[in-house]
CSV table of C-alpha atoms and ligand atoms in Angstrom, one decimal:
chain,number,residue,atom,x,y,z
K,1,MET,CA,12.6,-36.3,14.8
K,2,ASN,CA,12.8,-34.9,11.9
K,3,TRP,CA,13.7,-31.0,12.5
K,4,ARG,CA,12.5,-28.9,9.5
K,5,LYS,CA,13.8,-24.7,8.5
K,6,GLY,CA,10.7,-22.3,8.4
K,7,ILE,CA,10.7,-18.3,8.3
K,8,VAL,CA,7.9,-16.7,11.0
K,9,ILE,CA,5.5,-15.1,8.7
K,10,ARG,CA,2.7,-13.6,11.4
K,11,PHE,CA,3.0,-13.6,15.2
K,12,HIS,CA,0.0,-13.7,17.7
K,13,SER,CA,-0.3,-14.3,20.9
K,14,ASN,CA,1.7,-17.6,21.3
K,15,THR,CA,1.0,-19.2,18.1
K,16,LEU,CA,3.4,-18.7,14.7
K,17,THR,CA,2.6,-18.9,11.4
K,18,VAL,CA,5.7,-20.6,10.0
K,19,ARG,CA,6.2,-21.2,5.8
K,20,ASP,CA,8.2,-24.2,5.7
K,21,LEU,CA,11.4,-23.3,3.3
K,22,GLU,CA,11.6,-26.5,1.3
K,23,THR,CA,7.5,-27.0,1.1
K,24,ASN,CA,6.2,-23.5,0.9
K,25,ILE,CA,3.4,-24.2,2.9
K,26,ASN,CA,2.5,-22.7,6.4
K,27,ILE,CA,1.9,-24.2,9.5
K,28,GLU,CA,1.3,-22.8,12.8
K,29,CYS,CA,3.7,-23.5,15.7
K,30,TYR,CA,3.5,-23.3,19.2
K,31,LEU,CA,6.5,-21.7,20.8
K,32,PRO,CA,7.3,-23.8,24.0
K,33,GLY,CA,7.7,-22.3,27.6
K,34,LYS,CA,11.4,-22.8,27.7
K,35,PHE,CA,12.0,-19.7,25.4
K,36,LYS,CA,10.1,-17.2,27.7
K,37,LEU,CA,11.8,-18.8,30.4
K,38,GLN,CA,14.9,-17.9,28.1
K,39,LYS,CA,13.3,-14.6,27.6
K,40,ILE,CA,13.6,-15.2,23.6
K,41,ARG,CA,10.8,-13.8,21.9
K,42,PRO,CA,10.7,-14.5,18.3
K,43,ILE,CA,9.6,-11.9,15.6
K,44,VAL,CA,8.0,-12.0,12.3
K,45,GLY,CA,11.0,-12.4,10.1
K,46,ASP,CA,12.9,-15.3,12.0
K,47,TYR,CA,14.2,-18.3,10.9
K,48,VAL,CA,13.0,-21.3,12.9
K,49,GLU,CA,13.7,-25.2,13.4
K,50,TYR,CA,10.5,-26.9,14.3
K,51,VAL,CA,9.0,-30.4,14.5
K,52,VAL,CA,5.9,-31.4,13.3
K,53,GLU,CA,3.3,-33.0,16.0
K,54,LYS,CA,2.1,-36.4,15.6
K,55,ASN,CA,-1.1,-35.3,14.1
K,56,HIS,CA,0.4,-33.4,11.2
K,57,GLU,CA,-1.7,-29.8,12.4
K,58,PHE,CA,0.7,-28.4,14.9
K,59,GLY,CA,4.6,-28.0,14.5
K,60,VAL,CA,6.7,-27.1,17.8
K,61,ILE,CA,9.0,-24.3,17.6
K,62,LYS,CA,12.7,-25.8,18.1
K,63,ASN,CA,15.5,-23.8,17.9
K,64,ILE,CA,15.0,-20.0,16.8
K,65,LEU,CA,18.0,-18.9,14.3
K,66,PRO,CA,20.3,-15.9,15.0
K,67,ARG,CA,19.3,-12.5,13.4
K,68,LYS,CA,21.2,-11.0,10.6
K,69,ASN,CA,19.5,-7.7,11.7
K,70,GLU,CA,15.9,-6.2,13.3
K,71,LEU,CA,14.4,-3.2,12.3
K,72,TYR,CA,12.1,-1.5,14.6
K,73,ARG,CA,9.3,0.3,12.7
K,74,PRO,CA,7.6,-2.3,11.8
K,75,LYS,CA,9.4,-5.1,14.0
K,76,VAL,CA,10.8,-7.3,11.6
K,77,ALA,CA,14.2,-9.7,11.8
K,78,ASN,CA,16.5,-10.3,8.4
K,79,VAL,CA,15.2,-7.6,5.9
K,80,ASP,CA,17.9,-8.4,3.2
K,81,GLN,CA,16.5,-5.1,1.1
K,82,VAL,CA,14.5,-2.2,1.2
K,83,ILE,CA,12.4,-1.7,-2.0
K,84,LEU,CA,11.8,2.3,-1.9
K,85,VAL,CA,9.0,3.5,-4.2
K,86,THR,CA,8.8,7.3,-5.4
K,87,SER,CA,7.4,9.2,-7.9
K,88,LEU,CA,7.8,12.4,-9.7
K,89,LYS,CA,4.2,13.7,-10.4
K,90,GLU,CA,1.1,12.3,-8.5
K,91,PRO,CA,2.7,12.6,-6.3
K,92,LYS,CA,5.7,14.9,-7.0
K,93,VAL,CA,7.8,13.6,-3.9
K,94,ASP,CA,11.0,16.2,-3.2
K,95,TYR,CA,14.2,15.0,-3.4
K,96,ILE,CA,14.9,15.6,0.3
K,97,ILE,CA,12.3,13.1,0.8
K,98,VAL,CA,14.3,10.5,-1.0
K,99,ASP,CA,17.8,11.5,0.7
K,100,LYS,CA,15.7,11.4,4.2
K,101,PHE,CA,14.7,7.7,3.5
K,102,LEU,CA,18.4,6.8,2.3
K,103,VAL,CA,19.9,8.0,5.2
K,104,LEU,CA,17.6,5.6,7.1
K,105,VAL,CA,18.4,3.1,4.8
K,106,GLU,CA,22.0,3.6,5.0
K,107,LYS,CA,21.8,3.7,9.0
K,108,GLU,CA,20.4,0.4,9.1
K,109,GLN,CA,23.2,-0.8,6.4
K,110,LEU,CA,20.7,-2.4,4.3
K,111,ASP,CA,20.8,-2.7,0.3
K,112,VAL,CA,18.4,-0.5,-1.4
K,113,VAL,CA,16.9,-0.8,-4.7
K,114,ILE,CA,14.9,2.9,-5.9
K,115,ILE,CA,11.6,2.1,-7.9
K,116,LEU,CA,10.6,5.4,-9.8
K,117,ASN,CA,7.0,4.7,-10.2
K,118,LYS,CA,3.9,6.5,-12.6
K,119,ILE,CA,6.2,7.3,-15.4
K,120,ASP,CA,3.6,6.8,-17.3
K,121,LEU,CA,2.8,10.4,-16.0
K,122,LEU,CA,5.7,12.0,-17.1
K,123,THR,CA,5.2,13.1,-20.8
K,124,SER,CA,5.8,16.2,-21.3
K,125,SER,CA,9.5,17.4,-22.6
K,126,GLU,CA,10.2,19.0,-19.2
K,127,GLU,CA,8.8,16.0,-17.1
K,128,LYS,CA,10.9,13.6,-19.0
K,129,LYS,CA,13.9,16.0,-18.2
K,130,ASP,CA,12.7,15.5,-14.4
K,131,MET,CA,13.0,11.8,-15.3
K,132,GLN,CA,16.6,12.1,-16.5
K,133,ASP,CA,17.6,14.6,-14.1
K,134,PHE,CA,16.8,12.1,-11.3
K,135,LEU,CA,18.3,8.9,-12.9
K,136,ASN,CA,21.3,11.1,-13.3
K,137,ILE,CA,21.7,12.2,-9.3
K,138,TYR,CA,20.7,8.5,-7.9
K,139,ASN,CA,21.6,5.7,-10.4
K,140,PRO,CA,25.4,6.3,-9.8
K,141,LEU,CA,24.4,5.3,-6.3
K,142,TYR,CA,22.0,3.1,-6.2
K,143,PRO,CA,20.4,0.7,-8.5
K,144,VAL,CA,17.4,2.8,-9.7
K,145,ILE,CA,14.3,0.7,-11.9
K,146,PRO,CA,11.7,3.0,-13.4
K,147,THR,CA,8.1,1.5,-14.2
K,148,SER,CA,4.2,2.2,-13.9
K,149,LYS,CA,1.1,-0.2,-13.5
K,150,ILE,CA,0.1,1.1,-16.7
K,151,THR,CA,3.2,0.6,-18.9
K,152,LYS,CA,4.6,-2.1,-17.0
K,153,ASP,CA,7.8,-1.2,-17.5
K,154,ASN,CA,10.5,-3.8,-15.8
K,155,ILE,CA,8.7,-5.7,-14.1
K,156,GLN,CA,10.4,-8.6,-15.0
K,157,LEU,CA,13.2,-7.4,-13.4
K,158,ILE,CA,11.7,-6.3,-10.4
K,159,LYS,CA,10.0,-9.6,-10.0
K,160,GLU,CA,14.2,-10.7,-10.2
K,161,VAL,CA,15.2,-8.1,-7.9
K,162,LEU,CA,12.5,-9.5,-5.0
K,163,LYS,CA,12.9,-13.0,-5.6
K,164,ASP,CA,14.0,-15.0,-2.7
K,165,ARG,CA,14.4,-12.1,-0.6
K,166,VAL,CA,12.8,-10.6,2.0
K,167,SER,CA,12.1,-6.9,1.2
K,168,THR,CA,10.4,-4.1,3.0
K,169,LEU,CA,8.8,-1.5,1.4
K,170,ALA,CA,9.1,2.1,1.9
K,171,GLY,CA,8.4,5.6,0.3
K,172,LEU,CA,5.6,8.5,1.0
K,173,SER,CA,1.9,6.8,1.0
K,174,GLY,CA,0.7,7.7,-2.6
K,175,VAL,CA,3.2,6.5,-4.4
K,176,GLY,CA,1.7,3.1,-5.9
K,177,LYS,CA,3.4,0.8,-2.9
K,178,THR,CA,0.0,-1.2,-3.0
K,179,SER,CA,-0.4,-1.3,-6.7
K,180,LEU,CA,3.1,-2.3,-7.6
K,181,LEU,CA,2.9,-5.5,-5.2
K,182,ASN,CA,-0.9,-6.1,-7.1
K,183,MET,CA,1.1,-5.8,-10.7
K,184,LEU,CA,4.1,-8.0,-9.5
K,185,ASP,CA,1.8,-11.0,-7.3
K,186,PRO,CA,-1.8,-10.1,-9.0
K,187,ASP,CA,-2.7,-13.2,-6.0
K,188,LEU,CA,-2.1,-11.1,-3.4
K,189,LYS,CA,-4.9,-9.0,-4.1
K,190,LEU,CA,-4.0,-6.2,-1.7
K,191,ARG,CA,-6.8,-3.3,-1.1
K,192,GLU,CA,-5.3,0.3,-2.1
K,193,GLY,CA,-4.0,1.4,1.4
K,194,ASP,CA,-3.4,-2.3,2.5
K,195,ILE,CA,0.1,-1.1,2.8
K,196,SER,CA,0.3,2.4,3.1
K,197,PRO,CA,1.3,3.9,6.6
K,198,LYS,CA,-2.2,5.5,7.7
K,199,LEU,CA,-1.7,8.0,10.1
K,200,GLY,CA,-1.3,6.6,13.6
K,201,ARG,CA,-0.9,3.3,12.2
K,202,GLY,CA,3.0,3.2,11.6
K,203,ARG,CA,3.8,3.3,14.5
K,204,HIS,CA,1.2,1.1,16.7
K,205,THR,CA,0.6,-1.4,14.8
K,206,THR,CA,4.8,-2.6,14.7
K,207,THR,CA,3.9,-6.0,15.9
K,208,PHE,CA,1.3,-7.2,13.7
K,209,ALA,CA,3.3,-7.0,10.6
K,210,GLN,CA,3.5,-10.0,8.6
K,211,LEU,CA,5.8,-11.5,5.6
K,212,LEU,CA,3.6,-11.4,2.4
K,213,PRO,CA,4.6,-14.9,0.5
K,214,LEU,CA,5.3,-13.9,-3.3
K,215,LYS,CA,4.5,-16.3,-5.9
K,216,PHE,CA,7.5,-16.2,-7.7
K,217,GLY,CA,9.4,-16.5,-4.5
K,218,GLY,CA,10.3,-14.1,-1.7
K,219,PHE,CA,8.5,-11.9,1.0
K,220,VAL,CA,7.0,-8.1,1.6
K,221,VAL,CA,6.4,-7.1,4.8
K,222,ASP,CA,3.1,-6.0,4.7
K,223,THR,CA,3.8,-2.6,6.1
K,224,PRO,CA,6.0,-0.1,4.5
K,225,GLY,CA,9.1,0.5,6.7
K,226,PHE,CA,10.9,4.1,7.7
K,227,ALA,CA,7.1,5.6,7.3
K,228,ASP,CA,8.6,8.4,10.6
K,229,LEU,CA,11.5,10.4,8.9
K,230,THR,CA,12.1,12.3,11.6
K,231,LEU,CA,15.4,10.6,11.8
K,232,LEU,CA,15.5,10.4,15.5
K,233,GLY,CA,18.2,8.7,17.1
K,234,ILE,CA,20.6,9.7,14.8
K,235,ASP,CA,23.1,12.2,15.6
K,236,LYS,CA,24.0,15.2,12.9
K,237,ASP,CA,27.5,14.2,13.3
K,238,GLU,CA,26.4,10.8,11.6
K,239,ILE,CA,24.5,11.9,8.9
K,240,LYS,CA,27.6,12.2,6.4
K,241,LEU,CA,28.5,8.8,6.8
K,242,TYR,CA,25.1,7.9,5.3
K,243,PHE,CA,26.1,9.8,1.9
K,244,PRO,CA,28.4,7.3,0.4
K,245,GLU,CA,29.4,9.7,-1.9
K,246,PHE,CA,31.1,11.8,0.1
K,247,LEU,CA,33.4,9.1,1.9
K,248,PRO,CA,36.2,9.0,-0.9
K,249,TYR,CA,36.7,12.7,-0.3
K,250,GLN,CA,36.4,13.4,3.5
K,251,SER,CA,39.8,12.2,4.6
K,252,TYR,CA,40.9,15.3,2.2
K,253,CYS,CA,39.2,18.0,4.5
K,254,SER,CA,41.3,20.2,6.1
K,255,PHE,CA,40.0,19.3,9.5
K,256,SER,CA,39.5,15.7,10.1
K,257,ASN,CA,35.8,16.2,11.6
K,258,CYS,CA,34.8,18.3,9.1
K,259,SER,CA,31.2,19.0,8.7
K,260,HIS,CA,31.1,19.6,4.9
K,261,VAL,CA,28.7,22.4,6.0
K,262,TYR,CA,30.6,25.2,7.2
K,263,GLU,CA,34.5,24.2,7.5
K,264,PRO,CA,36.8,26.0,4.7
K,265,GLU,CA,39.2,23.7,2.5
K,266,CYS,CA,36.4,21.0,2.3
K,267,ALA,CA,37.1,18.4,0.2
K,268,VAL,CA,33.3,17.3,-0.1
K,269,LYS,CA,32.5,21.2,-1.4
K,270,GLU,CA,35.6,20.8,-3.8
K,271,ALA,CA,33.6,18.0,-5.3
K,272,VAL,CA,30.4,19.6,-5.7
K,273,GLU,CA,32.6,22.6,-7.0
K,274,GLU,CA,33.7,19.9,-9.9
K,275,GLY,CA,30.6,18.3,-10.4
K,276,LYS,CA,31.6,15.5,-8.8
K,277,ILE,CA,29.0,15.5,-6.5
K,278,SER,CA,25.4,16.0,-7.0
K,279,TYR,CA,24.7,19.5,-5.8
K,280,ILE,CA,21.0,19.0,-5.2
K,281,ARG,CA,22.0,15.9,-2.7
K,282,TYR,CA,25.0,18.0,-1.1
K,283,ASN,CA,22.3,20.6,-0.6
K,284,ASN,CA,20.1,18.6,0.8
K,285,TYR,CA,22.6,17.2,3.3
K,286,CYS,CA,23.5,20.5,4.4
K,287,VAL,CA,19.8,21.3,4.9
K,288,ILE,CA,19.2,18.1,7.1
K,289,TYR,CA,22.3,18.9,9.4
K,290,LYS,CA,20.9,22.3,9.4
K,291,GLU,CA,17.6,20.8,10.7
K,292,MET,CA,19.1,18.4,13.2
K,293,GLU,CA,21.0,21.3,14.8
K,294,GLN,CA,17.8,23.0,15.8
T,301,LIG,P1,0.7,3.5,-1.9
T,301,LIG,O1,-0.7,4.6,-0.9
T,301,LIG,O2,1.7,3.7,-1.7
T,301,LIG,O3,0.3,1.9,-1.5
T,301,LIG,O4,0.0,3.9,-3.4
T,301,LIG,P2,-1.1,3.0,-4.4
T,301,LIG,O5,-1.0,2.1,-4.5
T,301,LIG,O6,-2.2,2.8,-3.2
T,301,LIG,O7,-1.5,4.0,-5.1
T,301,LIG,C1,-2.1,5.2,-4.9
T,301,LIG,C2,-2.7,6.2,-6.6
T,301,LIG,O8,-1.8,5.9,-7.6
T,301,LIG,C3,-3.7,4.9,-6.6
T,301,LIG,O9,-4.7,5.8,-7.1
T,301,LIG,C4,-3.1,4.0,-7.8
T,301,LIG,O10,-4.3,3.9,-8.6
T,301,LIG,C5,-2.3,5.1,-8.4
T,301,LIG,N1,-1.2,4.4,-9.2
T,301,LIG,C6,-0.1,3.3,-8.8
T,301,LIG,N2,0.6,3.7,-9.7
T,301,LIG,C7,0.6,4.0,-10.7
T,301,LIG,C8,0.9,4.4,-11.4
T,301,LIG,O11,2.0,3.4,-12.3
T,301,LIG,N3,0.5,5.2,-12.5
T,301,LIG,C9,-0.7,6.0,-12.7
T,301,LIG,N4,-0.8,6.7,-13.3
T,301,LIG,N5,-1.0,6.0,-11.2
T,301,LIG,C10,-0.7,5.2,-10.0
T,302,LIG,ZN1,34.5,18.7,4.4
């Protein structure tokens, strides 16, 4: 029988909705009991091999391919990248929030693209300077793409970023994640709030995450990732590893296990003083470090 390859986009009780990677057609697949016996439980995002039953209505899972990674909130496998959406007005998202998201993304060793949304609202010279400051800080570290559902800047570029990859969105509620997806693919017809982490929701609906296929290719997870910004499970001494701009300097610190917060003769602090590392990023690092000491 012909084994076909697909990706699990939905999972409910014992039935998987698998999207065939060649035909882009969804098929409900049945999970034989042998997987349960082997304690193998597929999750959304898994790549699977399956065969189509004689009646052509159902598939049977034959094999679950090894995962490249696995996220917990929401529970999803094989995420290729995080799309961190943020804004500087309505809401004005604090840089420390952006930095906490980035720490979580770095911890998972995922690629990230930052979308600076709602730039139509940045009209005064002060607001334009805020945008330039944001770009100056983050663009040397991660790709930053400014956009807006009103002016539609860079939407072709954003489509290219999402195309043929599995992406998870992240970002505070209200920054425009839902609107962005609707702008990129109007067929999704998401209601505002569909993709928002409702209070108490992000934590509990983890098992019900789905992949939404994009009409130009690729998938997005329907529940934003990293909604819980408490940095649980991360040790304070790890945080410095997740500020990639510190890495070239830290071997020159006098103390080999320098935290870059309290120690003298710290090469990271010197780089901040020389303007080689953003003072704002460094300061946020110190704030996060001290929060975790308590
Ligand atoms: P989410 O919680 O991140 O999914 O955010 P939504 O997509 O629900 O958007 C929150 C609010 O911001 C809605 O009222 C949107 O109409 C508005 N919004 C989204 N994108 C933009 C934008 O680019 N410019 C402006 N001015 N408003 C936007
Ligand atoms: Zn140091």
